[in-house]
PDB file of C-alpha atoms in Angstrom:
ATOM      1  CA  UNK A   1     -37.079 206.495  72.255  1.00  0.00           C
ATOM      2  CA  UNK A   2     -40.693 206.966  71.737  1.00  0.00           C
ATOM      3  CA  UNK A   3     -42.346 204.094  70.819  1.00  0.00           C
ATOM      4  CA  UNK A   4     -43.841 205.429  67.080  1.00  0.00           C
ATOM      5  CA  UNK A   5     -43.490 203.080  64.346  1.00  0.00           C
ATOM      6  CA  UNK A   6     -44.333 203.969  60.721  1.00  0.00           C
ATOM      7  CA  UNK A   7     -45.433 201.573  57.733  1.00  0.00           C
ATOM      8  CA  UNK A   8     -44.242 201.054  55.018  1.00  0.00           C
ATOM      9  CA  UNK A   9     -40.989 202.478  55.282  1.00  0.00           C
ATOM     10  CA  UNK A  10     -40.726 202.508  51.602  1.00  0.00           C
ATOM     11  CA  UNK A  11     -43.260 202.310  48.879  1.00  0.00           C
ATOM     12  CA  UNK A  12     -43.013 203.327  44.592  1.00  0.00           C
ATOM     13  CA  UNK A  13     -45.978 203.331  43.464  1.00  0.00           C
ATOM     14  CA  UNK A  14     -47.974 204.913  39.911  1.00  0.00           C
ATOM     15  CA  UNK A  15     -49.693 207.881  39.524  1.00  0.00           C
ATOM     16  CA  UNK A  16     -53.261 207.471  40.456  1.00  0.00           C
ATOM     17  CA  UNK A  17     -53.371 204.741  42.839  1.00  0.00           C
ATOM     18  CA  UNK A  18     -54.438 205.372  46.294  1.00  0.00           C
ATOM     19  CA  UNK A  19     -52.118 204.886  49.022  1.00  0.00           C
ATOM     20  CA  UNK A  20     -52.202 204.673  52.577  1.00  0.00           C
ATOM     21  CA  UNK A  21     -49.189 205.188  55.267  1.00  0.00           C
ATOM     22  CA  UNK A  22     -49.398 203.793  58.792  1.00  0.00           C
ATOM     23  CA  UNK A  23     -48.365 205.554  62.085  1.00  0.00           C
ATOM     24  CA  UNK A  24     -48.895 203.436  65.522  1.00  0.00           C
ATOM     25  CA  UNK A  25     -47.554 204.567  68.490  1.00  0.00           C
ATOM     26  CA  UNK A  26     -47.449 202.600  71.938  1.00  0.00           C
ATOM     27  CA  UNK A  27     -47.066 206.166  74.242  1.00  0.00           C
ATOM     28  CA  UNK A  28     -50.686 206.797  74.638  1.00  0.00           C
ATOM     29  CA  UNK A  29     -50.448 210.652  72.878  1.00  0.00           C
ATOM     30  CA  UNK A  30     -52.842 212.846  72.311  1.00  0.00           C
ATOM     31  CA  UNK A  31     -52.061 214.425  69.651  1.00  0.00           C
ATOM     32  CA  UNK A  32     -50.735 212.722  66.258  1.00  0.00           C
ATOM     33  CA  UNK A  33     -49.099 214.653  62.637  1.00  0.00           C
ATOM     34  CA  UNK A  34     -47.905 213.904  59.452  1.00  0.00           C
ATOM     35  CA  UNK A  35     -45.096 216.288  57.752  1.00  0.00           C
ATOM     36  CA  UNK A  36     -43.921 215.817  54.449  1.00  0.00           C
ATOM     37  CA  UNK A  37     -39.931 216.670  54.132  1.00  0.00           C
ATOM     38  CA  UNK A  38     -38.936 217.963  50.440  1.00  0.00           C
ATOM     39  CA  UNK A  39     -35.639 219.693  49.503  1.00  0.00           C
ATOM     40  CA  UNK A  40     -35.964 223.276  49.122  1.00  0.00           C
ATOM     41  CA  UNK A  41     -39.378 222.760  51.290  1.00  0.00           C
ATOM     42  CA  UNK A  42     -38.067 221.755  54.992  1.00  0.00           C
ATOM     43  CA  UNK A  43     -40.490 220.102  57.178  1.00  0.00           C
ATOM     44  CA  UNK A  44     -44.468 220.575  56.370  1.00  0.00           C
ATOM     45  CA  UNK A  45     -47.424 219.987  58.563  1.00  0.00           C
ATOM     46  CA  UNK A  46     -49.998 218.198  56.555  1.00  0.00           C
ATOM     47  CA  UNK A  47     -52.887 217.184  58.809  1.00  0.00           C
ATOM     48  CA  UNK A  48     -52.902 216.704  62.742  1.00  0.00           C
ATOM     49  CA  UNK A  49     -55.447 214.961  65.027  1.00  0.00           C
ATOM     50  CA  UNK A  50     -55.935 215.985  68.632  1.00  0.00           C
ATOM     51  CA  UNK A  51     -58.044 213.183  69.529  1.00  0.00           C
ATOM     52  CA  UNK A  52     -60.048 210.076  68.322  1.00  0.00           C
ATOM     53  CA  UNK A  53     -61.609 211.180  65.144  1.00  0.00           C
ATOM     54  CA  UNK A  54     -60.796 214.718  65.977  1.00  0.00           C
ATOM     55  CA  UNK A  55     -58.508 216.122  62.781  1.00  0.00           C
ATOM     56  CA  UNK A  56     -57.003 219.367  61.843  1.00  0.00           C
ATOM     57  CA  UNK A  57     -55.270 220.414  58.152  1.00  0.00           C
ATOM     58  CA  UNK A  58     -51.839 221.515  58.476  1.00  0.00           C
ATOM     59  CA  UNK A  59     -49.963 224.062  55.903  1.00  0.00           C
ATOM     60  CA  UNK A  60     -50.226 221.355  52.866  1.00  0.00           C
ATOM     61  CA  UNK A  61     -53.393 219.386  52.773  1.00  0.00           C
ATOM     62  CA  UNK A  62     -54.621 219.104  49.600  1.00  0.00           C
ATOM     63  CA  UNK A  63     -54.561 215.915  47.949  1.00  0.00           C
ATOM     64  CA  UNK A  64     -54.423 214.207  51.491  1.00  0.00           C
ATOM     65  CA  UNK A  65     -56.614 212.568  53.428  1.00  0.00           C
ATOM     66  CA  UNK A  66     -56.507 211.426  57.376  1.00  0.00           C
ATOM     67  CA  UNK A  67     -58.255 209.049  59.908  1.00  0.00           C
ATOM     68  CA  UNK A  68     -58.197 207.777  63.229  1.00  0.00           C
ATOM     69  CA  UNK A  69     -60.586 205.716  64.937  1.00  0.00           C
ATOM     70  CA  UNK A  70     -58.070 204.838  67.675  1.00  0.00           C
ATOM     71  CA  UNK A  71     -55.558 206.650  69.771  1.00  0.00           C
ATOM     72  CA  UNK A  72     -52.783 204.490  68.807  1.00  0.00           C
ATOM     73  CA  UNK A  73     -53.370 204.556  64.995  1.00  0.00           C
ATOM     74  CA  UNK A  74     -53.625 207.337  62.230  1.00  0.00           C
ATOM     75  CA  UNK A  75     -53.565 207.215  58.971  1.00  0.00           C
ATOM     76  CA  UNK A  76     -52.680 209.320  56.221  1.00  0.00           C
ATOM     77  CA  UNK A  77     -54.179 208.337  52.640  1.00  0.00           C
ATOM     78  CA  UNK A  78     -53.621 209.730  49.039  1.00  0.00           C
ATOM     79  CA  UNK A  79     -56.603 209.242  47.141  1.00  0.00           C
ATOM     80  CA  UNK A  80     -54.842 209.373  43.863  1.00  0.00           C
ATOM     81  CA  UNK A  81     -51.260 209.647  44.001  1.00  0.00           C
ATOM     82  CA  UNK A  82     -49.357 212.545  41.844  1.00  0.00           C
ATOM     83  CA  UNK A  83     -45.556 212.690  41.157  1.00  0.00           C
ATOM     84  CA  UNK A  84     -45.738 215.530  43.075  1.00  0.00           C
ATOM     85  CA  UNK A  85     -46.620 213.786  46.228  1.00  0.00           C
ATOM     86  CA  UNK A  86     -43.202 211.838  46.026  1.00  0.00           C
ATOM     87  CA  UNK A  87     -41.379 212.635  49.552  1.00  0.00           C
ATOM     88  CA  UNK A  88     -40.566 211.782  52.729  1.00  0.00           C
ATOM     89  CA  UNK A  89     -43.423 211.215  55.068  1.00  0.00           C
ATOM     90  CA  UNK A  90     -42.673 211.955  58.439  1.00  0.00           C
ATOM     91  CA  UNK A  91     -45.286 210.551  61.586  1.00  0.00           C
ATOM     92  CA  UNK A  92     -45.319 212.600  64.741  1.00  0.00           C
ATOM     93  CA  UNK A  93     -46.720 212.358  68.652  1.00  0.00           C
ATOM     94  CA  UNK A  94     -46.807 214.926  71.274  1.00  0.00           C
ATOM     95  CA  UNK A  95     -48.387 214.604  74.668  1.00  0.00           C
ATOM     96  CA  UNK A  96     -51.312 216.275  76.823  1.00  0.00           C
ATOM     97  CA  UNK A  97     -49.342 218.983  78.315  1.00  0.00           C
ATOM     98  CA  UNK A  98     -50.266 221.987  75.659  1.00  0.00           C
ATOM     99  CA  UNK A  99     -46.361 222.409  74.885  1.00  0.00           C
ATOM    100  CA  UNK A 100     -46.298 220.834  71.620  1.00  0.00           C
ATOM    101  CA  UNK A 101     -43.078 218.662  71.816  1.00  0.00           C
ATOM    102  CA  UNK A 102     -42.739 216.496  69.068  1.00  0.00           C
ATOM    103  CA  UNK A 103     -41.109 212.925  68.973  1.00  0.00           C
ATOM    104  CA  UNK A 104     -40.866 212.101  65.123  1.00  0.00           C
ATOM    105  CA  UNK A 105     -41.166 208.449  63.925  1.00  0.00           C
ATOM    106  CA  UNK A 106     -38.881 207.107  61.403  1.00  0.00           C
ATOM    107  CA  UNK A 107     -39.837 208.082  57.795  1.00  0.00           C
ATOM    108  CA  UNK A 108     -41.693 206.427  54.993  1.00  0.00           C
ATOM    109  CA  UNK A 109     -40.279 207.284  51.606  1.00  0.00           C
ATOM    110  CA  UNK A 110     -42.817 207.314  48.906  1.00  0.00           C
ATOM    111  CA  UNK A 111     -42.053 207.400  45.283  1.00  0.00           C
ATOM    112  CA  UNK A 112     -45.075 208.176  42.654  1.00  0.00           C
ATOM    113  CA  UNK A 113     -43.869 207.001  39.045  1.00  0.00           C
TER     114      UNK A 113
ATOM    115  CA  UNK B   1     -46.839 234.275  58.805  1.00  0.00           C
ATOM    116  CA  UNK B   2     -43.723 233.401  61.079  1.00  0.00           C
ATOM    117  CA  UNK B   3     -40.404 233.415  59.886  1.00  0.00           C
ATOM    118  CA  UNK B   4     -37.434 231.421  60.654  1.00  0.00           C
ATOM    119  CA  UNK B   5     -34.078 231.567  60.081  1.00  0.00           C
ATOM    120  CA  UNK B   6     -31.077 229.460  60.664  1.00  0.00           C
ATOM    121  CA  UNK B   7     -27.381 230.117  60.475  1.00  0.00           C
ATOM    122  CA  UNK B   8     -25.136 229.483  59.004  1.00  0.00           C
ATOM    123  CA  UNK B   9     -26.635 226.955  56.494  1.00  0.00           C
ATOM    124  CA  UNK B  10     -23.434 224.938  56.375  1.00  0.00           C
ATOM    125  CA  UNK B  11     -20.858 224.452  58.923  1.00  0.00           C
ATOM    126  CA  UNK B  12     -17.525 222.261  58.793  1.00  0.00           C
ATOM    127  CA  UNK B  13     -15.796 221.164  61.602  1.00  0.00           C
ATOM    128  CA  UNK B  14     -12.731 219.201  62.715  1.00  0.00           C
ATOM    129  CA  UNK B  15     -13.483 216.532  65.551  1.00  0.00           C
ATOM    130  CA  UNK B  16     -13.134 218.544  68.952  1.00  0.00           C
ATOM    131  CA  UNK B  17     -14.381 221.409  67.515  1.00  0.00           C
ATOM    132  CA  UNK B  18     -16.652 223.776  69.367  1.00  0.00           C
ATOM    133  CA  UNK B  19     -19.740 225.551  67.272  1.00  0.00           C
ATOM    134  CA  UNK B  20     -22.821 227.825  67.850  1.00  0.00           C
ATOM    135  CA  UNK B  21     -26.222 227.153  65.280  1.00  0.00           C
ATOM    136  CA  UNK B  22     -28.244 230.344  65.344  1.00  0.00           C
ATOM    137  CA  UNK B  23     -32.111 230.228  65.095  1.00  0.00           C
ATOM    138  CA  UNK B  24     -34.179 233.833  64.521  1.00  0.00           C
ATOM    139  CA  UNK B  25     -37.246 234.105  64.264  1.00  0.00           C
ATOM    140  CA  UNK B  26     -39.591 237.122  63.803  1.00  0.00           C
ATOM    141  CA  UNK B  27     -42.556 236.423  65.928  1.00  0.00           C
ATOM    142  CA  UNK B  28     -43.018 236.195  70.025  1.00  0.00           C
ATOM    143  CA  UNK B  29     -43.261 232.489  70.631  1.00  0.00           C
ATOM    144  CA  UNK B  30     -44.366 230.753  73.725  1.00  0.00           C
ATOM    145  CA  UNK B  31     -41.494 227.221  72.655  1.00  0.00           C
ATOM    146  CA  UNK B  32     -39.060 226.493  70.773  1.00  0.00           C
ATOM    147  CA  UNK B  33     -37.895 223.441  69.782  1.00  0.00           C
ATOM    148  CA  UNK B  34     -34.359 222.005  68.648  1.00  0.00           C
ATOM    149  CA  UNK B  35     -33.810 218.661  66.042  1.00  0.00           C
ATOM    150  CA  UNK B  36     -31.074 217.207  65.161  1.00  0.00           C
ATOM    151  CA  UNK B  37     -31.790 215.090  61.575  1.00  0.00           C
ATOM    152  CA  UNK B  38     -28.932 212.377  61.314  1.00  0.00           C
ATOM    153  CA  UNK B  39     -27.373 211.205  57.702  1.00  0.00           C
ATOM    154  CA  UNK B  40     -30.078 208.437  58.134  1.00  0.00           C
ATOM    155  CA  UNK B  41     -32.879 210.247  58.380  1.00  0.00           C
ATOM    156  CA  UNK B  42     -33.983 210.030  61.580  1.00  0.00           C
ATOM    157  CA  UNK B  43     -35.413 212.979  63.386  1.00  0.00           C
ATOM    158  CA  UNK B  44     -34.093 213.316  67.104  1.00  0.00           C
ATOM    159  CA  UNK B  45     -36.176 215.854  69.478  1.00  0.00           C
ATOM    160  CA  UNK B  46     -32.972 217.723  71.326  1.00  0.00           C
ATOM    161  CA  UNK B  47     -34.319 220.140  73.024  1.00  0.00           C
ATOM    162  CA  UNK B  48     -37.490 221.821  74.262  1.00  0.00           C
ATOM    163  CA  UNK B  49     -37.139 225.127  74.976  1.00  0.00           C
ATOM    164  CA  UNK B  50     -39.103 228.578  75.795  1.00  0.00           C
ATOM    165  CA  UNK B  51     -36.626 230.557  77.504  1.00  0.00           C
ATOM    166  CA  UNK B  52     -33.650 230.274  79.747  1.00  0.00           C
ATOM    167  CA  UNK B  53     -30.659 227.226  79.064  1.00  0.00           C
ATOM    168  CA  UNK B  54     -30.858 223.529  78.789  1.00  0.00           C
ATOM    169  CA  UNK B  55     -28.346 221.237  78.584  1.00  0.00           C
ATOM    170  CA  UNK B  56     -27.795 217.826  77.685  1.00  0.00           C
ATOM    171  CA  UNK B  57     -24.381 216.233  77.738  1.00  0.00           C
ATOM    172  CA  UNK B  58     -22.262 217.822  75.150  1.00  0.00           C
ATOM    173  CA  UNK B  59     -24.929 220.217  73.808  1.00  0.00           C
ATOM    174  CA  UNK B  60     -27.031 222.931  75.093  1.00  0.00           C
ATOM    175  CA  UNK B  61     -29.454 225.994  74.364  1.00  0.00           C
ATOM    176  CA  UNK B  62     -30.103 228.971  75.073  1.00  0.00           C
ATOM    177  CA  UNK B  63     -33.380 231.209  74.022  1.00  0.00           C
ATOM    178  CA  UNK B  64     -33.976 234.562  74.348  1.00  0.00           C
ATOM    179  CA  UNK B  65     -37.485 234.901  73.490  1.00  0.00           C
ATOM    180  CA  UNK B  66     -37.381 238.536  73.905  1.00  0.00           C
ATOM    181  CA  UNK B  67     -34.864 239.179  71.534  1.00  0.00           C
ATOM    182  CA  UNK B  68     -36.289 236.617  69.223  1.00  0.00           C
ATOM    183  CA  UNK B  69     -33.266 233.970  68.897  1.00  0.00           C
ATOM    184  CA  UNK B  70     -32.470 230.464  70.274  1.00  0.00           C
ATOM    185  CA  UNK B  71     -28.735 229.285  70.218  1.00  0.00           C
ATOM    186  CA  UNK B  72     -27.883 225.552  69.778  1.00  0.00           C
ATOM    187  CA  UNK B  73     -24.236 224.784  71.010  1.00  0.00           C
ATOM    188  CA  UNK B  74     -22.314 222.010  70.869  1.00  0.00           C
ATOM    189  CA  UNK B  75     -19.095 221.324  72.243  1.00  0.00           C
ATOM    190  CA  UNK B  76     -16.298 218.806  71.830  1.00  0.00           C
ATOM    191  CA  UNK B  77     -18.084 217.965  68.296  1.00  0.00           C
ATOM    192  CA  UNK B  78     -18.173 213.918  67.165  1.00  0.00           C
ATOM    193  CA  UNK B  79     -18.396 212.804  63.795  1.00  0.00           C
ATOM    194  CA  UNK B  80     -22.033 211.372  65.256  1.00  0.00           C
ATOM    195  CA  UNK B  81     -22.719 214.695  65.409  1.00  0.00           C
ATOM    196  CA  UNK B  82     -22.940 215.321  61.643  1.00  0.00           C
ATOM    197  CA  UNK B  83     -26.238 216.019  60.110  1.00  0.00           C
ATOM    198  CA  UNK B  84     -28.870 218.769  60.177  1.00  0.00           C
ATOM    199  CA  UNK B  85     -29.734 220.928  62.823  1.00  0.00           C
ATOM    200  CA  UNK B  86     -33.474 222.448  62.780  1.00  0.00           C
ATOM    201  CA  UNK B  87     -35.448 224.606  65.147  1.00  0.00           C
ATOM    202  CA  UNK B  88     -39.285 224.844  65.507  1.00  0.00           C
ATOM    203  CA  UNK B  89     -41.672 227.101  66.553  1.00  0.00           C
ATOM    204  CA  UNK B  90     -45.568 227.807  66.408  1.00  0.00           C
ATOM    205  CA  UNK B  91     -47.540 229.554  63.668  1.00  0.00           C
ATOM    206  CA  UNK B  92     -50.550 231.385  64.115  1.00  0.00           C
ATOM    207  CA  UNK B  93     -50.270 230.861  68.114  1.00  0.00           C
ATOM    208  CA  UNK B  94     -51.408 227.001  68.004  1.00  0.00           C
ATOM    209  CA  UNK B  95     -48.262 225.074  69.848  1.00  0.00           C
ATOM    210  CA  UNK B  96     -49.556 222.146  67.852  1.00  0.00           C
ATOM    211  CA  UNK B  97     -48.775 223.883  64.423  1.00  0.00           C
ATOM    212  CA  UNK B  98     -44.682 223.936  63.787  1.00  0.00           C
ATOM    213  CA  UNK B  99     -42.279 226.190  61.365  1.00  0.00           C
ATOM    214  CA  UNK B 100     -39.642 224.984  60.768  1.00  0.00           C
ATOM    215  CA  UNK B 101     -36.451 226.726  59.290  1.00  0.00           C
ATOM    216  CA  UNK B 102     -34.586 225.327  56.835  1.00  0.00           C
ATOM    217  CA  UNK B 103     -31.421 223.906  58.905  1.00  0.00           C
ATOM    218  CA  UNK B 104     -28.082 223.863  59.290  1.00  0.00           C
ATOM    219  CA  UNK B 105     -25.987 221.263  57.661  1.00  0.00           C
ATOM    220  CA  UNK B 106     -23.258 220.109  60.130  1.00  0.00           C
ATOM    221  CA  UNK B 107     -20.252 218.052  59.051  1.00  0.00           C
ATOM    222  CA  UNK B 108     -17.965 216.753  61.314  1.00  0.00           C
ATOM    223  CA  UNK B 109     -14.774 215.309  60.351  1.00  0.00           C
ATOM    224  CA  UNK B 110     -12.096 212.925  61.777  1.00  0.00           C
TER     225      UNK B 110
END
């Protein structure tokens, strides 16, 4: 199993508070993603980073925010959470090699009240 | 943009059971990419795959990038393999950008 671990797993919070989700991985990847996972919606790409401090938006961006300052960390915040923000955040890694293949990390479920 | 589609959307099965998970999509691709999502959540890469057959164990795939479709089979099926099924491939030619289609919903039953 890839070594990606995602924090918290589960978090209700209000609507307007920030919040911030953790991804760490131990595999030394490049390249690092967050996808949100609604019903009706499938799997979206919200931001990607292809490097230390190097970040991309996916399909779904707005109201999301993203940072790494090392390779084994990124971060995904909400600046001020919305109802419609409540889903399933999922963290991804995928290597050097220009293919792509993703290893998905757990899931943090986020409810905004 | 690209388009995926998966079929059928729902599939039952009795234990044993083989079955074939269709994936079309309506773009030349340069991967593919097969995930099985277990009644827990937990997304499992299966298979990466371009073109030609893979196999691992009990299931295997098979893409035909020319014609546009990936096949996901799986044989012998085990109530561990319940859950949904859902190929992958890049949008607007970046391999690091994923569509995904909307799954297939696999039960298996005792």
């Amino acid at each position: 199993d890839a070594g990606i671990t995602q924090s918290p797993r589960h978090k209700v919070t209000e609507t307007g508070t920030p919040v911030t989700l953790r991804c760490h991985q131990t595999e030394n990847h490049r390249y690092m993603y967050w996808y949100r996972q609604d019903p009706g919606h499938g799997l979206r790409l919200i931001h990607y980073s292809y490097g230390v401090k190097d970040t991309d938006k996916g399909e779904v961006s707005d109201g999301y925010s993203v940072s790494r300052s090392k390779t084994e960390d990124f971060l995904l915040t909400l600046e001020s959470a919305t109802s419609s923000q409540t889903s399933v955040y999922f963290c991804a890694i995928s290597d050097s090699r220009n293919t792509g293949e993703l290893f998905f990390g757990e899931g943090s479920r986020l409810t905004v009240l | 943009g690209i388009q995926v589609e998966q079929s059928p959307p729902d599939l039952i099965l009795q234990e044993g059971a083989n079955s074939t998970l269709r994936c079309n999509f309506s773009d030349s691709v340069n991967n593919l990419q097969w995930f099985h999502q277990n009644p827990w959540g937990q997304l499992i890469n299966l298979f990466y795959i371009p073109s030609g057959t893979k196999q691992n164990g009990r299931l295997s795939a098979t893409t035909v990038a020319t014609e546009r479709y990936s096949l996901l089979y799986i044989s012998s099926s085990q109530t561990t393999d319940s859950g949904v099924y859902f190929c992958a491939v890049p949008r607007g030619g970046s391999n690091y950008k994923l569509t995904f289609g909307k799954g297939t919903l696999l039960t298996v039953n005792p």
